[in-house]
PDB file of C-alpha atoms in Angstrom:
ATOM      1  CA  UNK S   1      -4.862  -3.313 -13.032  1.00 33.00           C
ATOM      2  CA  UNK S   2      -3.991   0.169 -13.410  1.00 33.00           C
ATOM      3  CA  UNK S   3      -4.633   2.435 -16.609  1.00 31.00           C
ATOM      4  CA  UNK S   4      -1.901   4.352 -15.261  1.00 36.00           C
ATOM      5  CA  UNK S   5       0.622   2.152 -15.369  1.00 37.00           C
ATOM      6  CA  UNK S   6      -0.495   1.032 -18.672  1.00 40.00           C
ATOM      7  CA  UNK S   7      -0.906  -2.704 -17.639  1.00 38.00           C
ATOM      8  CA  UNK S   8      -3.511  -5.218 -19.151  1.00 37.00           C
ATOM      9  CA  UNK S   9      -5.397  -7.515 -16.555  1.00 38.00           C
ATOM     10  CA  UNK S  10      -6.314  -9.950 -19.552  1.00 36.00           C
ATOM     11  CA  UNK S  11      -3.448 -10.295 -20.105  1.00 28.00           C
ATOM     12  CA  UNK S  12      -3.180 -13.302 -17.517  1.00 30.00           C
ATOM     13  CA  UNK S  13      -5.256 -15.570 -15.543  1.00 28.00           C
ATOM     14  CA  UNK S  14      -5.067 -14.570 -11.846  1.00 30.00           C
ATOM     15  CA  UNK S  15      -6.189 -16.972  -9.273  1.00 28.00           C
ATOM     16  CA  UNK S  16      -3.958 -16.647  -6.352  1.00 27.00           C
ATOM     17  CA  UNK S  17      -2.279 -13.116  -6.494  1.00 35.00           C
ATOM     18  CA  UNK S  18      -2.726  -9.574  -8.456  1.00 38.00           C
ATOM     19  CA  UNK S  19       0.511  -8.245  -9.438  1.00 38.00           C
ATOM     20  CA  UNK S  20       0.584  -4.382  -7.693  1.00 38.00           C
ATOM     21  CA  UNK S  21       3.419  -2.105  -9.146  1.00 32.00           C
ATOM     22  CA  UNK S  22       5.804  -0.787  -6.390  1.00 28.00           C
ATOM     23  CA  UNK S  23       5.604   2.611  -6.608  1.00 30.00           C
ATOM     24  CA  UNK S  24       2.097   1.703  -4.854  1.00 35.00           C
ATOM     25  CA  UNK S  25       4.362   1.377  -1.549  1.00 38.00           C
ATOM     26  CA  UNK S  26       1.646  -1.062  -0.403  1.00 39.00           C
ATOM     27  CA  UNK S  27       2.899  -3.507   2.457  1.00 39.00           C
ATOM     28  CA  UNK S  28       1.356  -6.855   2.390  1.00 39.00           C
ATOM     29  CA  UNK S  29       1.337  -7.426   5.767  1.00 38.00           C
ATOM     30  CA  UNK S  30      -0.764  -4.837   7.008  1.00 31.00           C
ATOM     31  CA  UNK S  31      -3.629  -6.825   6.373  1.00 31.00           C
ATOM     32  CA  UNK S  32      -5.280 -10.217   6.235  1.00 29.00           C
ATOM     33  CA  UNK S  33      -5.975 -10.537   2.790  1.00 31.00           C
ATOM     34  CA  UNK S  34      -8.334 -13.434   1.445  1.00 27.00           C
ATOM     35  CA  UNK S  35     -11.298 -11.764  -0.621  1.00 24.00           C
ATOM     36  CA  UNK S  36      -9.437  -8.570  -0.327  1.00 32.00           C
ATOM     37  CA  UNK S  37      -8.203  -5.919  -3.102  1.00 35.00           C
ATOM     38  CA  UNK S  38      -6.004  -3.131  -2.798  1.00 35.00           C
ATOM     39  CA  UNK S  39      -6.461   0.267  -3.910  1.00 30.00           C
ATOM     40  CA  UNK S  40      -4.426   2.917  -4.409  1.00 30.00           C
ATOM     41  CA  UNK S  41      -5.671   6.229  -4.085  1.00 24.00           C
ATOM     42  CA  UNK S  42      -2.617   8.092  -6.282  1.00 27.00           C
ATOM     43  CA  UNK S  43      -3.004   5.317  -8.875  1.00 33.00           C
ATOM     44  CA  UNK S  44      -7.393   5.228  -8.658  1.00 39.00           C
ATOM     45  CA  UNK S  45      -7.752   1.623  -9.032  1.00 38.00           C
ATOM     46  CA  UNK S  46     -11.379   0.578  -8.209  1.00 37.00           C
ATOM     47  CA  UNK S  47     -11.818  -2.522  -5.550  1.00 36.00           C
ATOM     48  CA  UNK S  48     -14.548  -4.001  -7.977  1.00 36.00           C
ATOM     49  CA  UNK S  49     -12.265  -4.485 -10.739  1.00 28.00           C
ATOM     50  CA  UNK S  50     -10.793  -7.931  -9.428  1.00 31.00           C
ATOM     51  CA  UNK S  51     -11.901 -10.817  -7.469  1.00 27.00           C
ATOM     52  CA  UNK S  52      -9.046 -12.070  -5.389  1.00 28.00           C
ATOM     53  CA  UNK S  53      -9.007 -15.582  -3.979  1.00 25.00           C
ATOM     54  CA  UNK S  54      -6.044 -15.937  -1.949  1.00 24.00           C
ATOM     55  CA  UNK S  55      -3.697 -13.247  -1.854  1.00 26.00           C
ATOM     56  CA  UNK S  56      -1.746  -9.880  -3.184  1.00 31.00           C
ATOM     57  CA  UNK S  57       1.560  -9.655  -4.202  1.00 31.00           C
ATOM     58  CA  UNK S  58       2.873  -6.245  -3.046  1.00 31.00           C
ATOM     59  CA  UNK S  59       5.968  -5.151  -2.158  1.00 28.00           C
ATOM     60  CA  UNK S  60       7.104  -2.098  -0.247  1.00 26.00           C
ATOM     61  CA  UNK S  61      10.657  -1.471  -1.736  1.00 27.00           C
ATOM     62  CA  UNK S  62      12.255  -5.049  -3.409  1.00 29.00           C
ATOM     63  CA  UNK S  63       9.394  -5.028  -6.041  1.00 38.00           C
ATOM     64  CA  UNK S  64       7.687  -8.632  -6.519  1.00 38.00           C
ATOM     65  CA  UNK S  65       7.877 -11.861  -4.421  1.00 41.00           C
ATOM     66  CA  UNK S  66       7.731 -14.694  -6.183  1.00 37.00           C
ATOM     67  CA  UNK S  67       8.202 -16.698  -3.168  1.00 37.00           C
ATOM     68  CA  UNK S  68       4.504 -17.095  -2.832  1.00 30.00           C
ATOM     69  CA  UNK S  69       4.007 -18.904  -5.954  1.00 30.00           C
ATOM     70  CA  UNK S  70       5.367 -22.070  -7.335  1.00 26.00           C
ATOM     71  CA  UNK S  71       5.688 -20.863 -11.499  1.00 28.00           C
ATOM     72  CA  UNK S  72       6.795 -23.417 -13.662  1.00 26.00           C
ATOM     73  CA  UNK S  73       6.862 -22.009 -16.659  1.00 24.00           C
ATOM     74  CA  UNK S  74       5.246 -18.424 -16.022  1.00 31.00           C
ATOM     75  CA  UNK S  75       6.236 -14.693 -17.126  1.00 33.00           C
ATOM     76  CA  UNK S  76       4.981 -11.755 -15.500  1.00 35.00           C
ATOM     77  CA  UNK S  77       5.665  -8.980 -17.231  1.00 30.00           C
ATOM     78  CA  UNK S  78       4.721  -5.668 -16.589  1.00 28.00           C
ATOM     79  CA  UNK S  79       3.880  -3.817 -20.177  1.00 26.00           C
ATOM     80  CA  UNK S  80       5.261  -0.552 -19.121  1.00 27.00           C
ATOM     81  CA  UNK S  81       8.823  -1.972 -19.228  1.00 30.00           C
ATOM     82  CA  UNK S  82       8.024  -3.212 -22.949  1.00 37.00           C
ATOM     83  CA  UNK S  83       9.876  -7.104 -21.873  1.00 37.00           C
ATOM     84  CA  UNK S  84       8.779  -9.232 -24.203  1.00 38.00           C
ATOM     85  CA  UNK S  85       8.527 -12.655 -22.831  1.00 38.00           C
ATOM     86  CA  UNK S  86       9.547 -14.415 -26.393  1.00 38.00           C
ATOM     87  CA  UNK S  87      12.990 -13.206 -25.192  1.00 31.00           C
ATOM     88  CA  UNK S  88      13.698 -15.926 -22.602  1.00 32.00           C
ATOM     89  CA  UNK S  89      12.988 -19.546 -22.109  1.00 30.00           C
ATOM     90  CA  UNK S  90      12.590 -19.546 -18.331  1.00 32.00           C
ATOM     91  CA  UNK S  91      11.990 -22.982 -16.642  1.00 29.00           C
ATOM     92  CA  UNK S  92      11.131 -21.334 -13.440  1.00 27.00           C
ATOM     93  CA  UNK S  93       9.961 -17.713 -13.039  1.00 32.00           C
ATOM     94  CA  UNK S  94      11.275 -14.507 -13.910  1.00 37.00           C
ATOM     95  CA  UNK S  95       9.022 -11.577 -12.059  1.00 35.00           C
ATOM     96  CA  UNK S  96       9.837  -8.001 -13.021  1.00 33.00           C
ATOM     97  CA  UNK S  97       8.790  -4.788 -11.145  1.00 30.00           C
ATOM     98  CA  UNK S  98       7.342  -2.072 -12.896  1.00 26.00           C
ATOM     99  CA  UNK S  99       9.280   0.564 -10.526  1.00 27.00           C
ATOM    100  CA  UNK S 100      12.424  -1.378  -9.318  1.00 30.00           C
ATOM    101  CA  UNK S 101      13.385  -3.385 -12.535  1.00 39.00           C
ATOM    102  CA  UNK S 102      14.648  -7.205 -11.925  1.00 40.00           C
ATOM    103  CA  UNK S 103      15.321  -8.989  -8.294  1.00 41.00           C
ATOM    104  CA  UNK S 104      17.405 -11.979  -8.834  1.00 37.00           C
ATOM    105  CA  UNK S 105      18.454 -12.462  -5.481  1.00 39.00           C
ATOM    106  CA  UNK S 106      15.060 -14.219  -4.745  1.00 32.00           C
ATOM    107  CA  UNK S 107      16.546 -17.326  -7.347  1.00 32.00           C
ATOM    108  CA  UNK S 108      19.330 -19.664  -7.834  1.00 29.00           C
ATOM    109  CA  UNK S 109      20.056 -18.851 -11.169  1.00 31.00           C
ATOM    110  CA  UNK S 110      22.588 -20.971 -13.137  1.00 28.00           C
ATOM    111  CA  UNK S 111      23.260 -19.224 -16.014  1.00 27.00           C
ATOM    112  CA  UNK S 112      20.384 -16.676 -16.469  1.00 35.00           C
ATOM    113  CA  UNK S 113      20.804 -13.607 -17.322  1.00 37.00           C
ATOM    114  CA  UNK S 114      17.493 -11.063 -16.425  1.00 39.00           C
ATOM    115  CA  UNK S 115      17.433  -7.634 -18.389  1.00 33.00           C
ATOM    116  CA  UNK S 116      14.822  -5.048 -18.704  1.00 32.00           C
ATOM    117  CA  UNK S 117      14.782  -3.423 -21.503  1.00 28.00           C
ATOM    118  CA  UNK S 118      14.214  -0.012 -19.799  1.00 29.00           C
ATOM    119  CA  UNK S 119      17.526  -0.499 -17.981  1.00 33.00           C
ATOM    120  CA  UNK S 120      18.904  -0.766 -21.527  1.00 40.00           C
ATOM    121  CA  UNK S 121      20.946  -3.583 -20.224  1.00 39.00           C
ATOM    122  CA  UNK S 122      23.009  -5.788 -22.591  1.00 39.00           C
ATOM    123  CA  UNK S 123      23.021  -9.941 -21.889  1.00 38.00           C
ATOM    124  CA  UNK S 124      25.765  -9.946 -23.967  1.00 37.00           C
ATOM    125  CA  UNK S 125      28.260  -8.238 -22.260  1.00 31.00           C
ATOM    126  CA  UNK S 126      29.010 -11.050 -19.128  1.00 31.00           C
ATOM    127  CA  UNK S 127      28.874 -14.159 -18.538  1.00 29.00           C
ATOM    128  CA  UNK S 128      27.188 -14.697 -15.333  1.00 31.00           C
ATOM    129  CA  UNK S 129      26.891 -17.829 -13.182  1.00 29.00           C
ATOM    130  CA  UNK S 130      24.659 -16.493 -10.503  1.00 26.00           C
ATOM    131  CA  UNK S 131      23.149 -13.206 -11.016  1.00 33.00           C
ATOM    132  CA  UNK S 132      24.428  -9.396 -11.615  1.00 38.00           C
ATOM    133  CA  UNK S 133      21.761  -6.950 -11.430  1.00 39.00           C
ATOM    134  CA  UNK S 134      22.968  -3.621 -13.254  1.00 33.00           C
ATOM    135  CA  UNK S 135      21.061  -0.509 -13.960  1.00 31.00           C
ATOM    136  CA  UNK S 136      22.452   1.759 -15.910  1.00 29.00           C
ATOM    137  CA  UNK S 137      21.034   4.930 -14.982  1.00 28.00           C
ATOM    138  CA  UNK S 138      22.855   4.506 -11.696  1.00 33.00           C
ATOM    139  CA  UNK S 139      26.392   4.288 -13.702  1.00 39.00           C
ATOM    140  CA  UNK S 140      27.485   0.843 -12.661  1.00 39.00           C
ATOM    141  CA  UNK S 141      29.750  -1.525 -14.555  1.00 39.00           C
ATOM    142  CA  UNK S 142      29.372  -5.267 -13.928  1.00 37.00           C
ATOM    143  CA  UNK S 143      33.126  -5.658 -15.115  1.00 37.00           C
ATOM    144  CA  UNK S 144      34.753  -3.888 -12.090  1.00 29.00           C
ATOM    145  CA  UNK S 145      33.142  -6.775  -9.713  1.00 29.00           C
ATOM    146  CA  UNK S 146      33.260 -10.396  -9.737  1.00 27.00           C
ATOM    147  CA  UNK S 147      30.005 -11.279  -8.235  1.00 29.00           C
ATOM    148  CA  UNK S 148      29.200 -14.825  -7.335  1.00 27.00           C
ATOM    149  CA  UNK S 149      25.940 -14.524  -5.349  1.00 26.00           C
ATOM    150  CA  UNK S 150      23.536 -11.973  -6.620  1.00 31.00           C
ATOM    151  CA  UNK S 151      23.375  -7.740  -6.393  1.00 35.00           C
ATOM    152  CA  UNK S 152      20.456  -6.290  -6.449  1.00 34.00           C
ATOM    153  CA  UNK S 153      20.255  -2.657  -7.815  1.00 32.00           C
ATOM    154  CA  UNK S 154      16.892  -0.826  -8.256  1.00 30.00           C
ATOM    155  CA  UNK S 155      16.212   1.647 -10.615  1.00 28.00           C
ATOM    156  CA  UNK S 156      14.455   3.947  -9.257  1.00 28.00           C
ATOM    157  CA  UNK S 157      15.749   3.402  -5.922  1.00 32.00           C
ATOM    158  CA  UNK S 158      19.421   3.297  -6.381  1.00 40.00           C
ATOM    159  CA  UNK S 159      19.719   0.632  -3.978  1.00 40.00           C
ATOM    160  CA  UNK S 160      22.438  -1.722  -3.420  1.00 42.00           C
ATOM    161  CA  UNK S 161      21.719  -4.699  -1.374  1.00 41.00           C
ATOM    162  CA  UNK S 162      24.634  -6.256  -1.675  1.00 41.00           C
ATOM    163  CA  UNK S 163      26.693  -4.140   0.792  1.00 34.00           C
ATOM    164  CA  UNK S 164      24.918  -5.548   3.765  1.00 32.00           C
ATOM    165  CA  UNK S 165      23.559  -8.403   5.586  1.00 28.00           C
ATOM    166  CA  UNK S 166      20.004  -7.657   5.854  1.00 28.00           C
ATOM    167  CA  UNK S 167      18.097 -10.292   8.629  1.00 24.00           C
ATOM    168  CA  UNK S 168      14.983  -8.071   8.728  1.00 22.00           C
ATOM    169  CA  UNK S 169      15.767  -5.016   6.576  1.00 30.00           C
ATOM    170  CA  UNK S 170      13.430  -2.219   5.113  1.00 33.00           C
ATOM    171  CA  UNK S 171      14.650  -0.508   2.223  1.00 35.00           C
ATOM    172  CA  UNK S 172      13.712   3.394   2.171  1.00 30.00           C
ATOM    173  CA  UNK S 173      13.992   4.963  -1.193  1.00 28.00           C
ATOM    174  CA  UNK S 174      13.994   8.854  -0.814  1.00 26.00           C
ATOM    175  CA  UNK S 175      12.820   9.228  -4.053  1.00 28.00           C
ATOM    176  CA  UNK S 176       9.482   7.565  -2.707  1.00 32.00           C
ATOM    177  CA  UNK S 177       9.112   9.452  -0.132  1.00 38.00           C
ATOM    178  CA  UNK S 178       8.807   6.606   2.389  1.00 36.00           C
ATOM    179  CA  UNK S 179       9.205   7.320   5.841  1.00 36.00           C
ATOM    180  CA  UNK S 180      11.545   4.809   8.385  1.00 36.00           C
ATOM    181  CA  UNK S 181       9.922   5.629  11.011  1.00 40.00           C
ATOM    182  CA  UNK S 182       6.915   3.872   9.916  1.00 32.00           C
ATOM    183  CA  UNK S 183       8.341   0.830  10.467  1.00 30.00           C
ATOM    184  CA  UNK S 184      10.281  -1.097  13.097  1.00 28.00           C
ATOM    185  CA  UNK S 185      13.677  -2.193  11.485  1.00 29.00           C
ATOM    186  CA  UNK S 186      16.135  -4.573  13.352  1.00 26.00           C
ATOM    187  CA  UNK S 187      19.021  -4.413  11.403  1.00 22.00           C
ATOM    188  CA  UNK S 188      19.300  -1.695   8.762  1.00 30.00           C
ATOM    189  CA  UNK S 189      17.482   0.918   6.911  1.00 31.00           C
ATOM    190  CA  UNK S 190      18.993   1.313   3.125  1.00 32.00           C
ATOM    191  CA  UNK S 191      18.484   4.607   2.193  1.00 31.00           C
ATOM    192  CA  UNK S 192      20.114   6.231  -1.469  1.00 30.00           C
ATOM    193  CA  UNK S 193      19.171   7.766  -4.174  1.00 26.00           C
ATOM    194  CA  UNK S 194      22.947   7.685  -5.396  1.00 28.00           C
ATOM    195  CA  UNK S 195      25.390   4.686  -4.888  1.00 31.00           C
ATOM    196  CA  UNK S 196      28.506   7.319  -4.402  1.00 35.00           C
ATOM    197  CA  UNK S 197      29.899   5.657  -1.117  1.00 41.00           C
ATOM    198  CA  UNK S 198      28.885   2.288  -2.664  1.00 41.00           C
ATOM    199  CA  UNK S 199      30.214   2.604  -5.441  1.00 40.00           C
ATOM    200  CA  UNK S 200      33.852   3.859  -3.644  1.00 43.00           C
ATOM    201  CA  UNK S 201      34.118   1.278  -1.620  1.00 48.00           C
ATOM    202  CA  UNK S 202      33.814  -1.132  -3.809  1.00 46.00           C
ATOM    203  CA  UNK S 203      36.264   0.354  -6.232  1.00 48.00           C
ATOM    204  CA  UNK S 204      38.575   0.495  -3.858  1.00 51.00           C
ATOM    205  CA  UNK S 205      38.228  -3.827  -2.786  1.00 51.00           C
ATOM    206  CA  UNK S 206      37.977  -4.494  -6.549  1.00 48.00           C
ATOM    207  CA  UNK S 207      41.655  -2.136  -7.063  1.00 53.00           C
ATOM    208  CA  UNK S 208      42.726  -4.006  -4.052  1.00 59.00           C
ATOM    209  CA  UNK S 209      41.969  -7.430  -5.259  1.00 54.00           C
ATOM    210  CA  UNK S 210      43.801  -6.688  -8.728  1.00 54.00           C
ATOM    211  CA  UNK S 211      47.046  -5.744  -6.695  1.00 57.00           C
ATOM    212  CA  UNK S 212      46.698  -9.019  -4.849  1.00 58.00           C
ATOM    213  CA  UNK S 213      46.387 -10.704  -8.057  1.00 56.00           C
ATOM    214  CA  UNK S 214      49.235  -9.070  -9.278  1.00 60.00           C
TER     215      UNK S 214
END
């Protein structure tokens, strides 16, 4: 893949799909892909350095889809986030982004618990049924919510999925640089950097729910 992002192509045997980092931006479907490759011109990857049979994996904003592929027993792990896969016993799949860390939302996870290292996020700390995505760099504390279903928080694009009900969403980092306009959006367009009102309002149902409690 890319030098640049420090990732090793032998590291796997790719048949259907080439994992593309998200900070290429690159939107699947703006193209018919069967023999195809994608290139990146701020990342230099050369088109003759993979044979692809069936498809790329790329996402815009919510990192990888691993919708596409039925994993039994398969890790992808990007090097750059230093995961080692020895850390897990995963009967179904566990994708990580390079750029956006972990999407959970896309499983039914039982009791699974998905942590990137560079989020320096601690398994130990809850005991989740579903899923709780955390990063740390954007200050949030799984213990001030009691999430059943799944939150989804990027990294680098301080996004918070689970405020809204998304039918046909685009999510719109600014620290990307991405543009809405380029795209037609039905229901929403997520754009922050910083969870500030996100992180208020939710304070104030989780207060709310302790007084009801109470």
């Amino acid at each position: 893949m890319s030098n640049s992002l420090g990732i090793d192509c032998g590291r796997w045997e790719i048949e259907r799909a080439v994992l593309v980092s998200n900070s290429l931006g690159i939107d699947c479907g703006r193209w018919e892909i069967k023999r195809a490759v994608l290139v990146s011109n701020s990342l230099g990857i050369d088109c003759g350095r993979w044979e692809i049979e069936r498809a790329v994996l790329v996402s815009n904003s919510l990192g990888i889809d691993c919708g596409r592929w039925e994993i039994e027993r398969a890790v992808l792990v990007s090097n750059s986030l230093g995961i080692d896969c020895g850390r897990w016993e995963i009967e179904r799949a566990v994708l990580v982004s390079n750029s956006l860390g972990i999407d959970c939302g896309r499983w039914e996870i039982e009791r699974a618990v998905l942590v990137s290292n560079s989020l320096g996020i601690d398994c130990g700390r809850w005991e989740i049924e579903r899923a709780v995505l955390v990063s740390n760099s954007l200050g949030i504390d799984c213990g001030r919510w009691e999430i059943e279903r799944a939150v989804l928080v990027s990294n680098s694009l301080g996004i918070d999925c689970g405020r809204w009900e998304i039918k046909r969403a685009v999510l719109v980092s600014n620290s990307l640089g991405i543009d809405c306009g380029r795209w037609e959006i039905e229901r929403a367009v997520l754009v922050s950097n910083a969870l500030v009102s996100c992180v208020t309002e939710l304070g104030l149902k989780a207060r709310k729910k302790e007084t009801q409690l109470l």
